[in-house]
XYZ file of C-alpha atoms in Angstrom:
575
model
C 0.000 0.000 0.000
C 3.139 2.419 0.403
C 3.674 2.202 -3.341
C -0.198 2.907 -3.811
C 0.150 6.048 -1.981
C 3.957 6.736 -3.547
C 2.564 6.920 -7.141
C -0.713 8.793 -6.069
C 1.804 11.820 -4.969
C 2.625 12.521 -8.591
C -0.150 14.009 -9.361
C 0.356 16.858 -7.160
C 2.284 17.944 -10.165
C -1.504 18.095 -11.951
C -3.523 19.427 -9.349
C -5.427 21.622 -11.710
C -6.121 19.011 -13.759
C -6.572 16.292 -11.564
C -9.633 18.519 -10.037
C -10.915 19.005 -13.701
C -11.245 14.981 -14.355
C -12.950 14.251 -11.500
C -15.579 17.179 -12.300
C -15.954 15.969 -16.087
C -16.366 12.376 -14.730
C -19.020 13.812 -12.173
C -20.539 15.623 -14.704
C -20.729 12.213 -17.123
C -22.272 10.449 -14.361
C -24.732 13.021 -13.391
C -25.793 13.573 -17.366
C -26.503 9.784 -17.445
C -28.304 9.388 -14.421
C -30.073 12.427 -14.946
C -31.212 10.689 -18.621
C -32.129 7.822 -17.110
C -34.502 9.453 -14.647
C -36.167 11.766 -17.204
C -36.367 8.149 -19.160
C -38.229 6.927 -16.016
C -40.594 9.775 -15.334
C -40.991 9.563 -19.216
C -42.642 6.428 -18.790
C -44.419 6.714 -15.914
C -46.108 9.533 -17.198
C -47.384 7.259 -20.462
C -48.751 4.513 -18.153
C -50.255 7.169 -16.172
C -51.846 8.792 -18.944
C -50.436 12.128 -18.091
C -50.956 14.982 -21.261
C -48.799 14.890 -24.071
C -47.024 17.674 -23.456
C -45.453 16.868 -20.101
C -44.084 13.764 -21.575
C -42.811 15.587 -24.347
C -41.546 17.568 -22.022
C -39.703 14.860 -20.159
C -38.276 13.697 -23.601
C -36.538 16.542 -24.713
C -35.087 16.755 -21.087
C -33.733 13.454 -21.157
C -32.524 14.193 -24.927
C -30.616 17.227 -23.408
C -29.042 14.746 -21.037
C -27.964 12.765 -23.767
C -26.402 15.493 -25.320
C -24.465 16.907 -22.605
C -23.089 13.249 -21.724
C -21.973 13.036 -25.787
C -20.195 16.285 -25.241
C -18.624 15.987 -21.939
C -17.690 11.998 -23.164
C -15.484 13.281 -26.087
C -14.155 16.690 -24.339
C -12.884 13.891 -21.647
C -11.137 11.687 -23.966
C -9.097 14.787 -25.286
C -8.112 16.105 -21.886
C -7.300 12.996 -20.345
C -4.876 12.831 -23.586
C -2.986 16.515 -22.138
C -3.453 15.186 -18.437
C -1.580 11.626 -19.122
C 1.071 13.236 -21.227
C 1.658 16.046 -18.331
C 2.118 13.488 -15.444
C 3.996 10.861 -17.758
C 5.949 13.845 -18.543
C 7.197 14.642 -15.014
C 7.752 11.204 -13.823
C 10.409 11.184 -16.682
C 11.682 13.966 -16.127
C 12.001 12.795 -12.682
C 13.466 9.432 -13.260
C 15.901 10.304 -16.246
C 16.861 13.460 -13.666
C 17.608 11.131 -11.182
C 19.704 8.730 -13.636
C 21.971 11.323 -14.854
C 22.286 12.257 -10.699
C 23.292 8.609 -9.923
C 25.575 8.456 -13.311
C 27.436 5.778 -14.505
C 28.614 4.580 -11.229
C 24.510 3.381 -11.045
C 24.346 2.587 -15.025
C 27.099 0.396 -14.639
C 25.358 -2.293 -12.643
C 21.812 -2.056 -14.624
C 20.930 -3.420 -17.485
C 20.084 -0.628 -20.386
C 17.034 -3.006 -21.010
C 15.608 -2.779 -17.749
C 15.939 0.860 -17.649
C 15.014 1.684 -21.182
C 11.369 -0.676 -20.479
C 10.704 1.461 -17.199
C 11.033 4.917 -18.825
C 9.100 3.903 -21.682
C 7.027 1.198 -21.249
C 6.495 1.395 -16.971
C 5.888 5.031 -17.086
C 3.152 4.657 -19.780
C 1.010 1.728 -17.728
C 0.780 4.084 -14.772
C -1.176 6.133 -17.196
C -4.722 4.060 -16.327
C -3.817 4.278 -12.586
C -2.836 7.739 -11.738
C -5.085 9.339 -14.541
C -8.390 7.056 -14.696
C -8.459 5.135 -11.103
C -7.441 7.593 -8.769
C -9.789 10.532 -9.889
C -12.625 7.653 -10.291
C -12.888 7.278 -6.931
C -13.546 10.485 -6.122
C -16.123 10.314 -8.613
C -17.552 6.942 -6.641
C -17.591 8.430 -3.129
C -19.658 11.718 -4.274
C -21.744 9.342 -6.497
C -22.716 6.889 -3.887
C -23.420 9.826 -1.296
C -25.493 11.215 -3.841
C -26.965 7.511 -5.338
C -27.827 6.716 -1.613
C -29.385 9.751 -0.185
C -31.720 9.829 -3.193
C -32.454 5.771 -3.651
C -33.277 6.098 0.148
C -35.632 9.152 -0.211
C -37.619 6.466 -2.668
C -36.823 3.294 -1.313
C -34.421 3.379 1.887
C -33.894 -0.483 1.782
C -32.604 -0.110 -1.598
C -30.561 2.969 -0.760
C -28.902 1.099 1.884
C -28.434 -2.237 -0.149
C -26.719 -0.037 -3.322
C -24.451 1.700 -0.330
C -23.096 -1.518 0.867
C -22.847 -3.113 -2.822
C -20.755 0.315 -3.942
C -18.634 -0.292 -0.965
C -17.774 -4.375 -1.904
C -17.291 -3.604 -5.105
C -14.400 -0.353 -4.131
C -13.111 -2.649 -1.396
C -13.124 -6.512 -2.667
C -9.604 -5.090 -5.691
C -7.750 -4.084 -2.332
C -8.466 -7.365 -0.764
C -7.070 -9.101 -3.976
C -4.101 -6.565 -3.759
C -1.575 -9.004 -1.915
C -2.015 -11.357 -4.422
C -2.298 -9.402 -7.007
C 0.956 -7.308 -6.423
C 3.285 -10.172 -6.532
C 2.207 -11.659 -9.766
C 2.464 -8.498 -11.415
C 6.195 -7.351 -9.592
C 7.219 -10.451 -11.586
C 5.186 -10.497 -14.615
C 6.658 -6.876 -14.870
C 9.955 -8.530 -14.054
C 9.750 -11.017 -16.667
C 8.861 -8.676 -19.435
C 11.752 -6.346 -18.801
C 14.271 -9.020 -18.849
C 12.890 -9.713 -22.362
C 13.405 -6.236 -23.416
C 16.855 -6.159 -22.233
C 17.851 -9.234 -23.834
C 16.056 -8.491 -26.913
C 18.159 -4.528 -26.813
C 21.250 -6.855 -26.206
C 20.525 -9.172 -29.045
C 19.714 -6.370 -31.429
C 22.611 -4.461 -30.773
C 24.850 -7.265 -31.049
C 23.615 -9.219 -34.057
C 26.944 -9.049 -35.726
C 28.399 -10.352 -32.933
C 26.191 -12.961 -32.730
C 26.205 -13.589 -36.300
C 30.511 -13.673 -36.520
C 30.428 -16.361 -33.596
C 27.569 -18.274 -35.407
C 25.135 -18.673 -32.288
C 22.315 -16.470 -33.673
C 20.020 -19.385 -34.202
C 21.070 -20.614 -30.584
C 20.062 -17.373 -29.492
C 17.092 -16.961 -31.248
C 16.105 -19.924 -29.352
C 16.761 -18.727 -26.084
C 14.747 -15.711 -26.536
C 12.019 -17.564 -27.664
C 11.936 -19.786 -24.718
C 12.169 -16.440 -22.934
C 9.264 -14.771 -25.096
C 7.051 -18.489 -23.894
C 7.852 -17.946 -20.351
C 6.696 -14.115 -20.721
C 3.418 -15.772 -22.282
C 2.165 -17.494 -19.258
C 3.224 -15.253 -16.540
C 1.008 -13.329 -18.768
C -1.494 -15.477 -18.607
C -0.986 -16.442 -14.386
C -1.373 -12.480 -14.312
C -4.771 -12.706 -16.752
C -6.032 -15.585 -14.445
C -6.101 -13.185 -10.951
C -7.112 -10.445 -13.114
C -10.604 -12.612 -13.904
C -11.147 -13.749 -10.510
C -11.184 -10.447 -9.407
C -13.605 -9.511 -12.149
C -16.220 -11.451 -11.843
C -16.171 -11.279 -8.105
C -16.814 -7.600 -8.847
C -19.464 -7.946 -11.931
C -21.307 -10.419 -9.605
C -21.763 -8.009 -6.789
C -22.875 -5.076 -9.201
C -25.262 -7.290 -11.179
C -26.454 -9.036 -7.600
C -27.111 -5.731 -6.269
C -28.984 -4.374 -9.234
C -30.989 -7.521 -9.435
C -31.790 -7.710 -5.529
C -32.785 -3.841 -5.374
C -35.417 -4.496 -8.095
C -36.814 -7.633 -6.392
C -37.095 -5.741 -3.021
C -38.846 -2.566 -4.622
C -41.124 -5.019 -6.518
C -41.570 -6.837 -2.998
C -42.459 -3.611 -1.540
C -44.949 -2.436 -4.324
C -46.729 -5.673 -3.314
C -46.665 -4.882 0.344
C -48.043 -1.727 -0.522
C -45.151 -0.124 0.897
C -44.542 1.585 -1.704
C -46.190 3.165 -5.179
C -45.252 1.128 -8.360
C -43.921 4.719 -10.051
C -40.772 4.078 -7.526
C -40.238 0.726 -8.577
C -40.244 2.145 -12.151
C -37.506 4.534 -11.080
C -35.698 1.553 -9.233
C -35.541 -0.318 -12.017
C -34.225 2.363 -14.400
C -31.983 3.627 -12.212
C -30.535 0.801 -10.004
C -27.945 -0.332 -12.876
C -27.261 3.127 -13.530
C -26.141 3.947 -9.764
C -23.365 1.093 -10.086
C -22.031 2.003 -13.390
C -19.426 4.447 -11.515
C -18.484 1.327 -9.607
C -17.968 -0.469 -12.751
C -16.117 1.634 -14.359
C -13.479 1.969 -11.102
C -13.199 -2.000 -11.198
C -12.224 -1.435 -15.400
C -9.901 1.421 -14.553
C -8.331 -1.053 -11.939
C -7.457 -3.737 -13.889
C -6.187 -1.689 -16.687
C -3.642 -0.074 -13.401
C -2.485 -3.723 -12.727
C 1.041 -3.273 -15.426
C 1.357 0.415 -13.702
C 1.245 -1.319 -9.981
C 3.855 -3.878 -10.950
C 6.081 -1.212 -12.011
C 5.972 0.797 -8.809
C 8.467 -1.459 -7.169
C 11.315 -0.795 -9.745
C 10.251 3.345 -10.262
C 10.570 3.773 -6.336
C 13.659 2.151 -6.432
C 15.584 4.375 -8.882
C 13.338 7.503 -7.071
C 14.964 6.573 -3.890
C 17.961 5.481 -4.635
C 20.703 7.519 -2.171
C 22.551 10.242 -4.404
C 26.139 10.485 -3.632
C 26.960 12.724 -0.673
C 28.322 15.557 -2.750
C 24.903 16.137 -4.701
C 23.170 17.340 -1.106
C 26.275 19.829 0.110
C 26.343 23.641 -1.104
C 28.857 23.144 -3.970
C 30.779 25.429 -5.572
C 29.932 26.751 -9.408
C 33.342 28.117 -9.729
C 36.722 28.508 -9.113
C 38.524 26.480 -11.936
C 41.540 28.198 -13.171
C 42.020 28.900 -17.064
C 44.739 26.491 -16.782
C 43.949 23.846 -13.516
C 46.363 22.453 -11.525
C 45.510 18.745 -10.686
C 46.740 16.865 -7.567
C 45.940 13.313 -6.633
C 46.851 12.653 -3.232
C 47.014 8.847 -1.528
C 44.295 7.564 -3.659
C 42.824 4.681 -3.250
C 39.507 2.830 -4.997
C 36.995 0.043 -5.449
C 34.170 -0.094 -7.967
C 32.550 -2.388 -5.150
C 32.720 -2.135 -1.672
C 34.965 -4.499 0.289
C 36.101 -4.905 -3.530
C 39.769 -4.895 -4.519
C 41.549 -2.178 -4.896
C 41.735 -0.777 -8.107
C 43.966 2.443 -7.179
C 46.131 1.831 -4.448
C 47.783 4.948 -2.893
C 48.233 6.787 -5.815
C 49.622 10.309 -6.122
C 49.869 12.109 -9.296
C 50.814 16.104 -9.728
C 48.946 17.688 -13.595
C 50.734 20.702 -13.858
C 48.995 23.824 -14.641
C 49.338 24.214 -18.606
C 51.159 21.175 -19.531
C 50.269 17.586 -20.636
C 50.319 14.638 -18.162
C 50.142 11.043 -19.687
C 49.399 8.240 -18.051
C 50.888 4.710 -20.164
C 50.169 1.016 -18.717
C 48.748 -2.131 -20.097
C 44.958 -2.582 -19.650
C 43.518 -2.905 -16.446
C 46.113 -1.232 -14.372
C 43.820 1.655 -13.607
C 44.205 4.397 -16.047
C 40.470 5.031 -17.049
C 39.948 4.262 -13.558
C 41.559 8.104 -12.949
C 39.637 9.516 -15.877
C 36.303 8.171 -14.483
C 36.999 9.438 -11.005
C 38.238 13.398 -11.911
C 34.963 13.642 -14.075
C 32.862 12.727 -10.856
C 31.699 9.712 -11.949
C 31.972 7.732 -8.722
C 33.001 8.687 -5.303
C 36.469 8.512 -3.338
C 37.686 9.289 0.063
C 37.207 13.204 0.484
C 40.002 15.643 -0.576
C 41.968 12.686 -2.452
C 41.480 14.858 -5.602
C 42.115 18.646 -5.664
C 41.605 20.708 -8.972
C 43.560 24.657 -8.008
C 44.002 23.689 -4.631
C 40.171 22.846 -4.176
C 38.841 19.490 -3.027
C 36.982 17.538 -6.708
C 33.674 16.858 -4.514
C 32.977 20.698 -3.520
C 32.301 21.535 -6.722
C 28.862 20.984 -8.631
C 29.011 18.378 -10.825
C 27.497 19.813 -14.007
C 30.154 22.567 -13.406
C 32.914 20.436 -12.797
C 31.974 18.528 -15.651
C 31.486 21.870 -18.060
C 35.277 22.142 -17.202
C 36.304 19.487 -18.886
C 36.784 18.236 -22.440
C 36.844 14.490 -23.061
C 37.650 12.104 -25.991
C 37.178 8.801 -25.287
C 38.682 5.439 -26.474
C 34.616 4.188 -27.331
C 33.396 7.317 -28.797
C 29.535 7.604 -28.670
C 27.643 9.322 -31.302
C 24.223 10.081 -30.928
C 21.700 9.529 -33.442
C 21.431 12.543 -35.331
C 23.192 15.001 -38.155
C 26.670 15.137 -38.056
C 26.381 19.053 -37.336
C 24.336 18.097 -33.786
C 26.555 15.343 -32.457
C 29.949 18.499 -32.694
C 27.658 21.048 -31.077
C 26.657 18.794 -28.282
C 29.780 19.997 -26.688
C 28.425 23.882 -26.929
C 24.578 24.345 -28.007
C 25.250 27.817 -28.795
C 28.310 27.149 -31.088
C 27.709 28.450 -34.161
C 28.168 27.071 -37.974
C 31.627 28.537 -38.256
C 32.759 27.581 -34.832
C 31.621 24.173 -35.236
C 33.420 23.667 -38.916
C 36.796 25.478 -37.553
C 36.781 22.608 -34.956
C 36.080 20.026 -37.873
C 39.074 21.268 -39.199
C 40.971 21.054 -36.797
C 40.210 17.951 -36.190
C 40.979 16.584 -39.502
C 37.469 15.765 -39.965
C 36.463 18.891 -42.371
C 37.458 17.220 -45.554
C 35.844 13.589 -44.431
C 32.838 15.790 -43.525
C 31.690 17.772 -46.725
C 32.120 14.786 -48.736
C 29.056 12.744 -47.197
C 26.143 12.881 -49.180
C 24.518 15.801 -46.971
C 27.519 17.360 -45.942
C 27.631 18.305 -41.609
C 23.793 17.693 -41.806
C 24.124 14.151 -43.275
C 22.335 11.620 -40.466
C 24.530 9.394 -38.317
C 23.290 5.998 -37.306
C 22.478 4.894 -34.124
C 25.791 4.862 -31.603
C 27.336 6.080 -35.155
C 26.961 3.352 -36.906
C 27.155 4.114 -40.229
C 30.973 5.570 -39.516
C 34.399 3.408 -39.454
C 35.768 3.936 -35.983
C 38.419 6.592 -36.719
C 35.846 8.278 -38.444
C 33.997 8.252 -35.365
C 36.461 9.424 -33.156
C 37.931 12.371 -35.197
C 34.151 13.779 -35.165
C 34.443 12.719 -30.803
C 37.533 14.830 -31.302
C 36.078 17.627 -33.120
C 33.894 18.024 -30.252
C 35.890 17.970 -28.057
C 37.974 20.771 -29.000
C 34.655 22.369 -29.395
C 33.979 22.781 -26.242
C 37.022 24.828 -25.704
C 37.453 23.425 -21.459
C 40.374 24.644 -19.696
C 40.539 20.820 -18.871
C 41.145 18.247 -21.612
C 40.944 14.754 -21.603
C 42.169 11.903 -24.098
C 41.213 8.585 -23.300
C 43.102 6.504 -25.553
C 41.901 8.809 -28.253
C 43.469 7.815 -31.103
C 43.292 4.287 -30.744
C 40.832 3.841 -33.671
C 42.242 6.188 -35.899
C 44.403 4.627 -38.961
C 48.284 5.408 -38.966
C 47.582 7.488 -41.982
C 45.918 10.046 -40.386
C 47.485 9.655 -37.013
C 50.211 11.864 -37.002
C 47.780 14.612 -38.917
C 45.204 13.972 -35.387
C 48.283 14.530 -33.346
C 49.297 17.845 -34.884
C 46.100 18.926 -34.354
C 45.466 18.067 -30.934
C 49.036 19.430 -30.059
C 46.980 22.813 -31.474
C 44.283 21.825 -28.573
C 46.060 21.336 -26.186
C 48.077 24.481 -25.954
C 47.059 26.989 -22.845
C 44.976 23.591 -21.319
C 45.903 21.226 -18.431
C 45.547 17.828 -20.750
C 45.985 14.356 -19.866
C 46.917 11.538 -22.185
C 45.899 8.166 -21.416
C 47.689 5.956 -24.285
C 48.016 2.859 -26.402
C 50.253 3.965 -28.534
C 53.483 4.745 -26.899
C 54.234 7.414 -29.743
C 51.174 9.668 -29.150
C 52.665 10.006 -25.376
C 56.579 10.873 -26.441
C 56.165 14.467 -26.141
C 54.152 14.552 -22.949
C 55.784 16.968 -20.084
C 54.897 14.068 -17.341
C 54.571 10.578 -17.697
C 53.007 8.304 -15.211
C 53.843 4.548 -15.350
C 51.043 2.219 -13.716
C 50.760 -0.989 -13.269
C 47.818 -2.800 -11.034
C 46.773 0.144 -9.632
C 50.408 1.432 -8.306
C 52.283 4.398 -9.286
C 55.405 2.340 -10.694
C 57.229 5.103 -12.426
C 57.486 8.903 -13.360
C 59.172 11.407 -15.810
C 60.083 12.338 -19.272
C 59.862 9.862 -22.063
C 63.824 10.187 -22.276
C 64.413 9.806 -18.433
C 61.978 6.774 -18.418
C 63.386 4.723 -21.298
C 66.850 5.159 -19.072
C 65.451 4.015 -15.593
C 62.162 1.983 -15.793
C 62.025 -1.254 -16.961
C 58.082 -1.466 -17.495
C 57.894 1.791 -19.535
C 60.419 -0.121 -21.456
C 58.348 -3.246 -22.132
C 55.713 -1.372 -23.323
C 58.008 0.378 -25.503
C 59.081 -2.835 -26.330
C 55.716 -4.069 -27.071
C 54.915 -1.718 -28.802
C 57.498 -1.973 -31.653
C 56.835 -5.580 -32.280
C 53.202 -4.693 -33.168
């Protein structure tokens, strides 16, 4: 019931129009009763014998009622249309807010899939719920205080009976809830492991394909798609219990409240014109009740994905995020200091940094050279806030990395790196990522120097050809020249090159370097390499190795002294 009363909060971001739905569905109900007591008074005034005109009369009145139900029906189904997108709207907003909050260090250890299906998919089934259900019972409770005050003012028997059958029929869902909640937590599961794996399989076909498992595959995500099926169908089994359980007390009621008015009219309890009315109007004062029980039902796939929503919602936010942090106070050209720094991805993990202290002077490039998995990205990941560390290990102009904003911090800083991501999109839009405002020239004079210009106004469409999805459509050192481009783009004082050129060809290499030599003048730049020859020049080099600090200094004074900067010289040559 916490969840219940979780997602019912979200609409305090659609007060306004939460109050307006709940009027237009009063209004509905009251047109249609209203037509279905002229209807009755219609009739009783024809068995009466009454004049023509006061029937006539009664006609047109319930005609009117028709027409105002029409009206308000259709206005309804175009403002629930602005009311779901509004509140859809701000739990994204919410969620994807809190993602980018949590960053990768939370990405990391979910699968896109899951995520992808909850921002989609999830949000869009709590559409029925928050939208439909909610204001709907509103609508029942001044309904049934209406229904039974007037029922009772013709029959009170009846009154009473419709009271207590309005009240099963809101309470007998809730009772189900327990059961219900679990089978839908993993029916909801269930489906977004499909989605993931079917992202995964998508993306990877050529992988797949290459290894020659694709119809082994297939087959697993077909078994996958089966066992989907009848947790579908468990889910469809509760959902009908329910159902009926609820369609037997509304048509019992209606059915019972007739045969007690008719019971009375014999009695002589009470005139036959009420049980007219009673019979007219008995179905019609559980129709609100139906409809809740159809807007619950249709709220089952938005209950089952409260449990994952709340989750990312409450998920704690690194320390830093809740302090008053600074928005400035990076230098033109930074000065970098890592003191004693250690870190694990996991806690009580290993150590992936161990006691590591590195100076990046102010001005001048730093590289970093080691063999994979001895912690160099590790550093990059850590100065761009990605994940936390001991406080005051990192200090960028003598201030500590975690008092400063994040979005600021990060707005500091220029990266290219070794996976460069392109976004779906022209050519012209993934450079200006790095700096909306950039403008057509800026953005080609970065192209250029980039060595991308050339490449560029040859595609079919020029900067505003389309790039495919994660780029596609590119070769690799295509991709990362444009990554590059970009990067010097956004013009940071801080700039980053994760194994930049490791996709670019040999050919246009040295070209690359020249150019980001041109980039990295007046900028604090660090060089995480591959290629021992894009890191010869550097005015630092760091030598790791398992996390450590194992050497430091000049390329010259390194090749002299340190035996592993030599073996990955070494390396190097033979490749």
């Amino acid at each position: 019931m916490n969840h219940f009363f979780r997602l019912v909060y979200f609409l305090k971001y659609a007060k306004k129009e939460t109050a307006i739905r709940i009027l237009l569905g009063l209004g509905i109900v009251g047109a249609q009763f209203s037509q279905t007591w002229f209807l009755a008074k219609m009739v009783i005034a024809v068995c009466e014998k009454r004049n023509m005109k006061e029937i006539l009369l009664f006609f047109l009145a319930e005609f009117l009622s028709l027409f105002i139900r029409a009206g308000l029906i259709k206005y309804q189904e175009y403002f629930l249309k602005k009311y779901a997108a509004k509140v859809k709207n701000e739990i994204r907003s919410q969620i994807l807010d809190k993602i980018m909050v949590l960053g990768p260090s939370f990405k990391n250890d979910q699968r896109t899939g899951n995520l992808q299906s909850l921002i989609t998919d999830g949000v869009e089934s709590l559409e029925a719920f928050l939208t439909q259900y909610i204001p709907q019972i509103a609508v029942v409770i001044f309904t049934t205080i209406f229904v039974t005050t007037f029922m009772c003012r013709l029959d009170r028997t009846v009154g009473l009976l419709l009271f207590f059958m309005s009240a099963v029929t809101v309470i007998v869902p809730h009772v189900f809830m327990p059961a219900v909640s679990d089978v839908m937590v993993l029916y909801w599961k269930e489906y977004a492991q499909l989605n993931a794996q079917y992202i995964d399989d998508m993306q990877g076909m050529s992988t797949l394909k290459s290894l020659g498992v694709s119809k082994k595959e297939g087959k697993r995500l077909k078994d996958q798609a089966i066992g989907f099926a009848a947790e579908s169908m468990r889910n469809l089994g509760i959902s009908l219990s329910d159902s009926t359980l609820i369609t037997i007390c509304i048509t019992a009621g209606t059915s019972i409240s007739i045969l007690l008015s008719a019971i009375h009219v014999a009695q002589g309890k009470i005139p036959y014109a009420v049980l007219i009315q009673v019979l007219f109007l008995a179905g019609e004062c559980l129709k609100p009740m139906n409809d809740l029980s159809i807007y619950w039902h249709n709220s089952y796939t938005g209950l089952s994905v409260a449990e994952e929503l709340l989750y990312v919602l409450d998920y704690p936010v690194p320390e830093k995020t809740k302090e008053n942090l600074q928005t400035t106070g990076i230098g033109e050209k930074p000065e970098i200091v890592l003191r004693n720094l250690s870190f694990q991805y996991e806690k009580d993990g290993a150590d992936v940094l161990k006691n590591v202290d590195m100076v990046f002077e102010s001005g001048k490039v730093t590289a970093i050279a080691g063999k994979s998995g001895s912690g160099k990205s590790t550093i990059v990941n850590l100065l761009l806030g990605f994940y936390e560390t001991e406080k005051n290990r990192i200090q960028i102009d003598g201030k500590a990395l975690e008092s400063f904003e994040s979005d600021y911090l990060r707005s500091q800083i220029s990266v290219v790196f070794q996976d460069s991501f392109l976004f779906y999109g022209t050519v012209r839009d993934n450079i200006r990522m790095a700096r909306p405002e950039a403008s057509d020239a800026e953005i080609i004079q970065a192209a250029m120097a980039a060595n991308v210009h050339e490449f560029i106004v040859n595609l079919p469409n020029g900067y505003d050809t389309l790039v495919g999805e994660r780029g596609a459509t590119l070769s690799g050192g295509e991709r990362q020249r444009i990554a590059i481009a970009r990067a010097i783009l956004k013009n940071a004082p801080i700039l980053i090159l994760d194994e930049a050129t490791s996709s670019v060809d040999c050919k246009n290499e040295q070209e690359i370097q020249n150019a980001l030599k041109e980039a990295m003048k007046d900028r604090t730049t660090l060089v995480i390499a591959h290629r021992m020859t894009t890191i010869e020049d550097a005015d630092r080099i760091y030598v790791m190795q398992n996390g450590l600090v194992e050497g430091c200094g000049t390329h010259e004074e390194l090749l002299q002294k340190d035996q592993i900067y030599q073996n990955l010289v070494r390396a190097q040559s033979y490749e």
